[in-house]
PDB file of C-alpha atoms in Angstrom:
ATOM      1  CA  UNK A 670     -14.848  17.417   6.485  1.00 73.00           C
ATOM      2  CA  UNK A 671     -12.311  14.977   4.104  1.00 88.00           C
ATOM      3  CA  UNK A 672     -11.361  11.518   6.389  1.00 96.00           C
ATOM      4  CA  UNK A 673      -8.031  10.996   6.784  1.00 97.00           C
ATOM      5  CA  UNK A 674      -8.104   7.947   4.315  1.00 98.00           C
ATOM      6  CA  UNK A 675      -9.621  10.342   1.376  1.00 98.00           C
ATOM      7  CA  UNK A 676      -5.841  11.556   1.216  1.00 98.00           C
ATOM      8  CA  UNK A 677      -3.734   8.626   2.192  1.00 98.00           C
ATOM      9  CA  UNK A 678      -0.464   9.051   0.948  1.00 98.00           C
ATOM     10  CA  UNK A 679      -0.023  13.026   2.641  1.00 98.00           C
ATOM     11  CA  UNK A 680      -1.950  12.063   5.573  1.00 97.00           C
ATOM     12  CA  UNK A 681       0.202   8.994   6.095  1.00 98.00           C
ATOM     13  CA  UNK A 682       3.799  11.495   5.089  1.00 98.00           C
ATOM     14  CA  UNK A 683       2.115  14.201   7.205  1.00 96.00           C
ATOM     15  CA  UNK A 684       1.590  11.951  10.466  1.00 96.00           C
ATOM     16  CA  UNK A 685       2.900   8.354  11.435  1.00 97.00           C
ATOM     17  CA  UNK A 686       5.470   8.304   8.221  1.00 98.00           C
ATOM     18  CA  UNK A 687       6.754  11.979   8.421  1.00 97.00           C
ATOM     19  CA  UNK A 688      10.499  10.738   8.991  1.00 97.00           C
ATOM     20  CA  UNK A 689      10.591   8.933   5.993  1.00 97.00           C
ATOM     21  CA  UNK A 690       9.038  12.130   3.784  1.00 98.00           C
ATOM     22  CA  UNK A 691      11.513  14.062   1.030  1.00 97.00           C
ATOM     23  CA  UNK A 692       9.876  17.434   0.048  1.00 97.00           C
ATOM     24  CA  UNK A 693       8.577  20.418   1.924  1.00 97.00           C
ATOM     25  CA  UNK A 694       5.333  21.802   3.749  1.00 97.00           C
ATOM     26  CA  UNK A 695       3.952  21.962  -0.159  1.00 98.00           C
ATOM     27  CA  UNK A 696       4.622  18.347  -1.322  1.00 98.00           C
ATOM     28  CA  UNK A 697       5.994  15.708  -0.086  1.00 98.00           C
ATOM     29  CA  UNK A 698       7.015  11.826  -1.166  1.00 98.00           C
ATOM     30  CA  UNK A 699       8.586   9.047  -0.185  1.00 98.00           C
ATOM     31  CA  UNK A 700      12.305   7.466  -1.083  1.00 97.00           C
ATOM     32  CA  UNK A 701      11.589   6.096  -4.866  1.00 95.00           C
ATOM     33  CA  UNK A 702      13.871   3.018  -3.301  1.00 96.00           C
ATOM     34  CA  UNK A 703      10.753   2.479  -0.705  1.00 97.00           C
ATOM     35  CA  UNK A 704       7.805   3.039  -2.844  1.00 96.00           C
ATOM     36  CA  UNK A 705       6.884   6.070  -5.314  1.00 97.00           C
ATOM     37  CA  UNK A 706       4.092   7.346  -3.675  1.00 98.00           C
ATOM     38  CA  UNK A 707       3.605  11.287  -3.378  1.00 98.00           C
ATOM     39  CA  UNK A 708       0.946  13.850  -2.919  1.00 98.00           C
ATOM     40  CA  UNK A 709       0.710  17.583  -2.586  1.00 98.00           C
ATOM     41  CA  UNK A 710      -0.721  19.363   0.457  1.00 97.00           C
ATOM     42  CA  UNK A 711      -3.761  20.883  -1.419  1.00 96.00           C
ATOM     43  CA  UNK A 712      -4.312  22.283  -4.906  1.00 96.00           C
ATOM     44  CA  UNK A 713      -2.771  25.969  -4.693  1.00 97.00           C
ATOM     45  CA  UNK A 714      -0.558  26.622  -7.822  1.00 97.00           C
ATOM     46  CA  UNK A 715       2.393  26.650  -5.355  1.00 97.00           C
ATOM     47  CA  UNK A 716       1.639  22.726  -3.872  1.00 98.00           C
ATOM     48  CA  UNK A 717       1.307  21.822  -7.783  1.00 97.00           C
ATOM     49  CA  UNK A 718       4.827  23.717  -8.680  1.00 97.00           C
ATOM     50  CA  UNK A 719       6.300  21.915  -5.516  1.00 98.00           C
ATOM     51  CA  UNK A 720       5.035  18.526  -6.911  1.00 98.00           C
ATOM     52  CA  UNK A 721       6.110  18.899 -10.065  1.00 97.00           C
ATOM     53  CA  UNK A 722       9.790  19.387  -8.817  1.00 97.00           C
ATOM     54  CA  UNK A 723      10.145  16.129  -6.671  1.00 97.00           C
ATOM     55  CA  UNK A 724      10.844  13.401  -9.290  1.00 97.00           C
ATOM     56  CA  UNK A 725      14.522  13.666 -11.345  1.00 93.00           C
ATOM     57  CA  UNK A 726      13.689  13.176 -15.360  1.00 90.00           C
ATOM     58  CA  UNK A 727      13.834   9.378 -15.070  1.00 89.00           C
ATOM     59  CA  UNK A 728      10.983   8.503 -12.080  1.00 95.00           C
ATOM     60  CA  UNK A 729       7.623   8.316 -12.070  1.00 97.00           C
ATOM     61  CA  UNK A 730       5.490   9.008  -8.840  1.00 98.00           C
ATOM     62  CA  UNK A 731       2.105   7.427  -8.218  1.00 98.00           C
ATOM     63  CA  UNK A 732      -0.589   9.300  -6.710  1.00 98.00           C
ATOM     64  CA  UNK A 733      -3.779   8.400  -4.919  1.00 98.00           C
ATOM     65  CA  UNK A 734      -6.618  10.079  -3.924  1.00 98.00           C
ATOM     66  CA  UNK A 735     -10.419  10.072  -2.964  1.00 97.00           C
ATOM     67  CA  UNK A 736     -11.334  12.632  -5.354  1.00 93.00           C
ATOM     68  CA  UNK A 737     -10.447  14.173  -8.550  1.00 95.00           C
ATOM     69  CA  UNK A 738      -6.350  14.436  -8.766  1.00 97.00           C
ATOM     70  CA  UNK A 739      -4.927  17.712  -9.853  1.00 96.00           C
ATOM     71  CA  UNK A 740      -1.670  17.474 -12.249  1.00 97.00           C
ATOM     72  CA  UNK A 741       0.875  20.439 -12.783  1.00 96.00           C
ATOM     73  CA  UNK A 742       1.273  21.315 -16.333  1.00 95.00           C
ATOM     74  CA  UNK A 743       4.997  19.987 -15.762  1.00 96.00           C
ATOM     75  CA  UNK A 744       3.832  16.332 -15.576  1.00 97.00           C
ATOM     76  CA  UNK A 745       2.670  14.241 -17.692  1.00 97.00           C
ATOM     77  CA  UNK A 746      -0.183  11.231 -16.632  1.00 97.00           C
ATOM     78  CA  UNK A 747       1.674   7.130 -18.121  1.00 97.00           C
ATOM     79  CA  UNK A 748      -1.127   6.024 -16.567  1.00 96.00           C
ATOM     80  CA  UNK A 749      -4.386   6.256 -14.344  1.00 97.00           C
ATOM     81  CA  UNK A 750      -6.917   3.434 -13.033  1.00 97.00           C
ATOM     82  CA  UNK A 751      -9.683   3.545 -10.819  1.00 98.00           C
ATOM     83  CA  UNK A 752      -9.426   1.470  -7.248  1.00 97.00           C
ATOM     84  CA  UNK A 753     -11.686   0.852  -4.210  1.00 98.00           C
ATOM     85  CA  UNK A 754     -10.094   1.447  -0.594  1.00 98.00           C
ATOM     86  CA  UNK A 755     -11.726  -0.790   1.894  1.00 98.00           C
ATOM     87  CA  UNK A 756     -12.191  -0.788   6.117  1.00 98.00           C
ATOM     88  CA  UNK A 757     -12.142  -3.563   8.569  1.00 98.00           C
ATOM     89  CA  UNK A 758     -15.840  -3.467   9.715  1.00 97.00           C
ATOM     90  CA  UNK A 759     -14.467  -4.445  13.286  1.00 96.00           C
ATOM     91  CA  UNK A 760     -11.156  -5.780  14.734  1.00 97.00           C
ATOM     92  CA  UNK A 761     -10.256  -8.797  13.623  1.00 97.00           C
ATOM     93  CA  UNK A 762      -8.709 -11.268  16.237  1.00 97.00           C
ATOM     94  CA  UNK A 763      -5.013 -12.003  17.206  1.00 96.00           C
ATOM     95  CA  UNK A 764      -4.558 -15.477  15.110  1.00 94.00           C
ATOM     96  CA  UNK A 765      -1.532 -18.014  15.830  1.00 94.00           C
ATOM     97  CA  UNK A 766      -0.359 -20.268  13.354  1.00 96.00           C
ATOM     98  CA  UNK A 767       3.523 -21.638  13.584  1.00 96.00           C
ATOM     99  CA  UNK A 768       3.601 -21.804   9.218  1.00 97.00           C
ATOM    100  CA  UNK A 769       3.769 -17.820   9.454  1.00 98.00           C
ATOM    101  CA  UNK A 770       6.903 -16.303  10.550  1.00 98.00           C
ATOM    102  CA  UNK A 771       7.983 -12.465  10.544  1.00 98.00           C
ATOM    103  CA  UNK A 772      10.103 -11.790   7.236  1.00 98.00           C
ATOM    104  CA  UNK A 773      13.436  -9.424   7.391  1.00 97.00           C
ATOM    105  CA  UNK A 774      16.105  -7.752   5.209  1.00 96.00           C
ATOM    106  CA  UNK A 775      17.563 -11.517   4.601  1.00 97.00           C
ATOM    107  CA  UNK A 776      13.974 -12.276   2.537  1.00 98.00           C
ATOM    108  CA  UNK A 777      14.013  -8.921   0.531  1.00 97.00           C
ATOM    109  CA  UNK A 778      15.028  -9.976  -2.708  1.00 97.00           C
ATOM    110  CA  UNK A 779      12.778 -13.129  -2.467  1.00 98.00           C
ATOM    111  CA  UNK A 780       9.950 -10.873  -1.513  1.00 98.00           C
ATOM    112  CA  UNK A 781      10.846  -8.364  -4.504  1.00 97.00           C
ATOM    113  CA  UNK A 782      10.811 -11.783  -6.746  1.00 98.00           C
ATOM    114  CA  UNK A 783       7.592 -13.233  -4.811  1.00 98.00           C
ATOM    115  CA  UNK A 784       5.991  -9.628  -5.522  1.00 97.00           C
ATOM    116  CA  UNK A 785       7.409  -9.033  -9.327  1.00 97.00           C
ATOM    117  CA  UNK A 786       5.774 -12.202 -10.201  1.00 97.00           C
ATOM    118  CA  UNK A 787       2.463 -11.784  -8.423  1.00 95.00           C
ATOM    119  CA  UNK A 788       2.382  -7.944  -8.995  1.00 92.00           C
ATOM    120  CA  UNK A 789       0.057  -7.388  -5.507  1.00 91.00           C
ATOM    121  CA  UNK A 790       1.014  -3.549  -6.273  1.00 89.00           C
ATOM    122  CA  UNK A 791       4.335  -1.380  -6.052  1.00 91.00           C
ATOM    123  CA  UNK A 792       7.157  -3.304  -4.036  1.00 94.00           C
ATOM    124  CA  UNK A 793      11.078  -2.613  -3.656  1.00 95.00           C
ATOM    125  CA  UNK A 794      13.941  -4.251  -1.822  1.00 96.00           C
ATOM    126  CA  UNK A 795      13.052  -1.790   0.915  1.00 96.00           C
ATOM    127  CA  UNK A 796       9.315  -2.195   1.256  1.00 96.00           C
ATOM    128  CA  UNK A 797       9.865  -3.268   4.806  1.00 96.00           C
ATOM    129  CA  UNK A 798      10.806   0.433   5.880  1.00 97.00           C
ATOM    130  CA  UNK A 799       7.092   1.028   5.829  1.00 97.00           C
ATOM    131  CA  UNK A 800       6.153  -2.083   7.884  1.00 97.00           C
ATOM    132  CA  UNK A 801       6.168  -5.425   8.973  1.00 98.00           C
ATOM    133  CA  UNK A 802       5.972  -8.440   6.607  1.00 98.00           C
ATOM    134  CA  UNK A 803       5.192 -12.013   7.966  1.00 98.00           C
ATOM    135  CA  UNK A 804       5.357 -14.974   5.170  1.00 98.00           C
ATOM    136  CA  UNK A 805       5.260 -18.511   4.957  1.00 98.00           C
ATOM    137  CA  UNK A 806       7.868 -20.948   3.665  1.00 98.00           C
ATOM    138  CA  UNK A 807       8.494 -24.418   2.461  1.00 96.00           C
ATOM    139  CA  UNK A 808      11.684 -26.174   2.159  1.00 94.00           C
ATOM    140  CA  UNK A 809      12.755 -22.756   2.850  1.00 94.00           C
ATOM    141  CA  UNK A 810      10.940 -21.386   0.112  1.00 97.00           C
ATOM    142  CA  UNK A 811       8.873 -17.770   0.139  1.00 98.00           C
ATOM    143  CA  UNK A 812       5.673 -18.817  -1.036  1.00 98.00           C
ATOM    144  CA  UNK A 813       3.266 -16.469   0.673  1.00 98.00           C
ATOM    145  CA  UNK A 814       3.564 -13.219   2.565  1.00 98.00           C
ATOM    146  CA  UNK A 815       1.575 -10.100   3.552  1.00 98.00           C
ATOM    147  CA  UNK A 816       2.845  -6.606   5.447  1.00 98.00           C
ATOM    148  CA  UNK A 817       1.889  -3.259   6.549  1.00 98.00           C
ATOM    149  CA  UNK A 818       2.391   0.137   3.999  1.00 97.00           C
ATOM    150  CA  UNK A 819       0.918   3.299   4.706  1.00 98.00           C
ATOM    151  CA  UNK A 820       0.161   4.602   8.165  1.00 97.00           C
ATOM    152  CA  UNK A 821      -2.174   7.264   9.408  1.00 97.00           C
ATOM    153  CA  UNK A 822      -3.310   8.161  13.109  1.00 95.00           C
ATOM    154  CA  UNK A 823      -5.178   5.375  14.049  1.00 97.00           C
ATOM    155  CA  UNK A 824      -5.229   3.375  10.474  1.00 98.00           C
ATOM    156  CA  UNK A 825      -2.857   0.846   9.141  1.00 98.00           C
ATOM    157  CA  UNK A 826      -2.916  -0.370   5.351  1.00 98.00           C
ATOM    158  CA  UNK A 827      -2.675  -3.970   4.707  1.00 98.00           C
ATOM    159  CA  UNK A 828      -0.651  -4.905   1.914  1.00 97.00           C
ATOM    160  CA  UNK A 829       1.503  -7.026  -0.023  1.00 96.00           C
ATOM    161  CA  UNK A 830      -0.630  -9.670  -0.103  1.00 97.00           C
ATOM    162  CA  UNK A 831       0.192 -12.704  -2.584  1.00 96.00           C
ATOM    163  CA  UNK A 832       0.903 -16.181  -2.718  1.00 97.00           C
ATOM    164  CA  UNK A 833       3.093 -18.231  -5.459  1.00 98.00           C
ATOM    165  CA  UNK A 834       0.855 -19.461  -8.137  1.00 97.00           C
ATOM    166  CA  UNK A 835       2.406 -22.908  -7.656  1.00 96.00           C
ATOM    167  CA  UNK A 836       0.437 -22.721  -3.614  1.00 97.00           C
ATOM    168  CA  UNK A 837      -2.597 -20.741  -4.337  1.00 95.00           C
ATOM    169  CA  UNK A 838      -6.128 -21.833  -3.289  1.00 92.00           C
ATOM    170  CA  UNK A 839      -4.814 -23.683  -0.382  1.00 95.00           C
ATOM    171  CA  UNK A 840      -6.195 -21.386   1.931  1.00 95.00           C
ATOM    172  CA  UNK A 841      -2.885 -19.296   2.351  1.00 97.00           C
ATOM    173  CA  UNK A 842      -3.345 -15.612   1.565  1.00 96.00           C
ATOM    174  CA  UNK A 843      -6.937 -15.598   3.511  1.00 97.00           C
ATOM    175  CA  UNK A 844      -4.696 -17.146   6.337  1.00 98.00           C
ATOM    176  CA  UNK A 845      -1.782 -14.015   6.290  1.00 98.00           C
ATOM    177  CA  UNK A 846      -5.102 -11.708   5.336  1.00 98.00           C
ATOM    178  CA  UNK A 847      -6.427 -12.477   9.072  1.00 98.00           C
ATOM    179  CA  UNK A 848      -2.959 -12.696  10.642  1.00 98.00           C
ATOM    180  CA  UNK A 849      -2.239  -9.095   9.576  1.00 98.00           C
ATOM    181  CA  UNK A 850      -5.538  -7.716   9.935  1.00 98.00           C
ATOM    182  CA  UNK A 851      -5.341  -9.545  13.551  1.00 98.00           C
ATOM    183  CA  UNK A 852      -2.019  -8.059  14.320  1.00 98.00           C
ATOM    184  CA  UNK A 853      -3.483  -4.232  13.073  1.00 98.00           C
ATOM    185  CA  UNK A 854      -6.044  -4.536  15.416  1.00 98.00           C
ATOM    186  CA  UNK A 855      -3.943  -5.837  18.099  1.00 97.00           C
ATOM    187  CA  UNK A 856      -2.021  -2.385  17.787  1.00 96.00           C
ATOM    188  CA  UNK A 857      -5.157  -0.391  18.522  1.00 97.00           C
ATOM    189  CA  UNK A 858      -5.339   0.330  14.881  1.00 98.00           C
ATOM    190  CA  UNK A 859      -7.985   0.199  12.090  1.00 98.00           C
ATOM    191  CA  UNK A 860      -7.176  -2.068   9.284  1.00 98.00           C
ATOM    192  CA  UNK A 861      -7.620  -0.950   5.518  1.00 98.00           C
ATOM    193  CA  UNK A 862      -6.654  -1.569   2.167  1.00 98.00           C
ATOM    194  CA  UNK A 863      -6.754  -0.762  -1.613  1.00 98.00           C
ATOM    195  CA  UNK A 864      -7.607  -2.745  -4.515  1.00 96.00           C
ATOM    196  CA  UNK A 865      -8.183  -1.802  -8.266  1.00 95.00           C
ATOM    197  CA  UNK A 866     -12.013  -1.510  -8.870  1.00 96.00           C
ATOM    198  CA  UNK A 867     -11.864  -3.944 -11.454  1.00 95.00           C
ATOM    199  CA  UNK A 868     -10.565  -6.849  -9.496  1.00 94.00           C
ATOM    200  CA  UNK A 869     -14.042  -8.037  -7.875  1.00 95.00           C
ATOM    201  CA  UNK A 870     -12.950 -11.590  -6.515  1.00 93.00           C
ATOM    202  CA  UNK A 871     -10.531 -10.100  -4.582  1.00 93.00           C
ATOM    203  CA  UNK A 872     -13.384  -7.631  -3.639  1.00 96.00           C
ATOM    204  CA  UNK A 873     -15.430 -10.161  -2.683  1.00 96.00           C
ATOM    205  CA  UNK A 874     -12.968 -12.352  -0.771  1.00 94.00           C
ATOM    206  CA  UNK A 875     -12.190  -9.036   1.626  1.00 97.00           C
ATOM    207  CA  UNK A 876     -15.935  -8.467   1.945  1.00 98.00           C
ATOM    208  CA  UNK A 877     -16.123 -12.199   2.731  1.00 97.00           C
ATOM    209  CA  UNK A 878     -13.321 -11.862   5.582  1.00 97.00           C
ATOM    210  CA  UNK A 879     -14.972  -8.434   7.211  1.00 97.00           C
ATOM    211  CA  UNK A 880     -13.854  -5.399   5.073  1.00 98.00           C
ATOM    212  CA  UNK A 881     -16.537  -2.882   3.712  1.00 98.00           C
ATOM    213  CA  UNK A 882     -16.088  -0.521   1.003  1.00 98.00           C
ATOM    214  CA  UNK A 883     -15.383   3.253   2.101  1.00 98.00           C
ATOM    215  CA  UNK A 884     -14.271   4.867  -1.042  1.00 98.00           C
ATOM    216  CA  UNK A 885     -13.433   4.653  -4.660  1.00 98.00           C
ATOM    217  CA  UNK A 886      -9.945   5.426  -5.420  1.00 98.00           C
ATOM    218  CA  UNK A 887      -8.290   7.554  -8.213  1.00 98.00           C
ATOM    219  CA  UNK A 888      -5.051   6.476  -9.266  1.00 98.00           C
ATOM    220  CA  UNK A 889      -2.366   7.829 -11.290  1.00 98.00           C
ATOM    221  CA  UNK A 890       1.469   7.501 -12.690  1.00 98.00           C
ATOM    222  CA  UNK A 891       2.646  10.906 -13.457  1.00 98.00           C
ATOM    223  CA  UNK A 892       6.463  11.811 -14.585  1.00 97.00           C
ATOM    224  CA  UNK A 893       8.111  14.617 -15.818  1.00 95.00           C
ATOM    225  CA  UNK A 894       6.822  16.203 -19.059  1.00 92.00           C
ATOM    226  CA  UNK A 895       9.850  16.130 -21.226  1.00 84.00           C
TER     227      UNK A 895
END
């Protein structure tokens, strides 16, 4: 039997996130202004067809799966990459610290510049439809944050993670990398995340803080064939 992580974007539009979904039974994504993310049901010639019809001529929709990704002749692949997703080993503890603070709306577009600079993976203004984001600031400053993304029965992604290059290796993202793995757990929820394949400190560094690998990751940017 396939986990419910080997398919993460349809399990998460099929169960927790199904209010936020755009499609049908067949394929489904979410609001390009949240994230691009979509996924067909299975691999029938009618999923593919219904796929093929969610983006307009001028989007691109990113797809990720556990095994080999099937592509309808109508789209063509910008780009594909290879990733690792990774599980908390055990819950992590509830952690306290009075630098983070929970982020809102107000913070969007210095999250979206925070992000754009740091490129932790695909961000909008609306990321926080998906989930909670906690940062920390100086002199009023974003210079760290960390949130929730995709949500399954039982699993939470953590995500978002990046800090300024101006504050990094001060201890900061390993900080909101326990805080929100605390706060998953705290919710009766596994914590997981992705990561391309290639990036092995960051590998490492979740190894180091209790994350093991499940799964490697295909990834790819489709749009319409023109």
């Amino acid at each position: 039997m396939r986990h419910i992580l080997d398919r993460p974007i349809w399990s998460a539009l099929d169960t927790v996130h199904a209010g936020l979904a755009e499609g049908s039974e067949r394929a489904q994504r979410y609001p390009p202004s949240i994230v691009p993310f979509a996924a067909a049901a299975d691999t029938t010639p009618e999923s593919l067809e219904a796929l093929e019809d969610l983006p307009e001529a001028d989007e691109t929709m990113l797809l990720v799966e556990a095994g080999p990704i099937s592509i309808p002749p109508g789209l063509v692949v910008v780009s594909e990459a290879l990733a690792v997703q990774m599980v908390a080993e055990r819950p992590h503890e509830r952690i306290e610290d009075n630098r983070i603070q929970p982020l809102d709306q107000s913070d969007a577009e210095e999250m979206l510049a925070l992000a754009t600079l740091t490129k932790p993976g695909p961000f909008t203004l609306r990321a926080q439809s998906l989930g909670p984001f906690w940062g920390i600031k100086t002199e009023g400053r974003l210079i760290a944050m960390a949130g929730q993304r995709l949500r399954q029965t039982g699993f939470t992604e953590l995500s978002g993670l990046c800090t300024h290059p101006e504050f990094q290796r001060r201890g900061l993202g390993t900080l909101l990398f326990r805080f929100v793995a605390g706060e998953i757990a705290t919710q009766g929820e596994t914590a997981y995340l992705h990561a391309y394949a290639n990036n092995t400190p960051a590998i490492a560094l979740y190894k180091s803080l209790g994350f093991r690998l499940r799964s490697e990751m295909n990834l790819r940017i489709v749009k319409r064939r023109a």
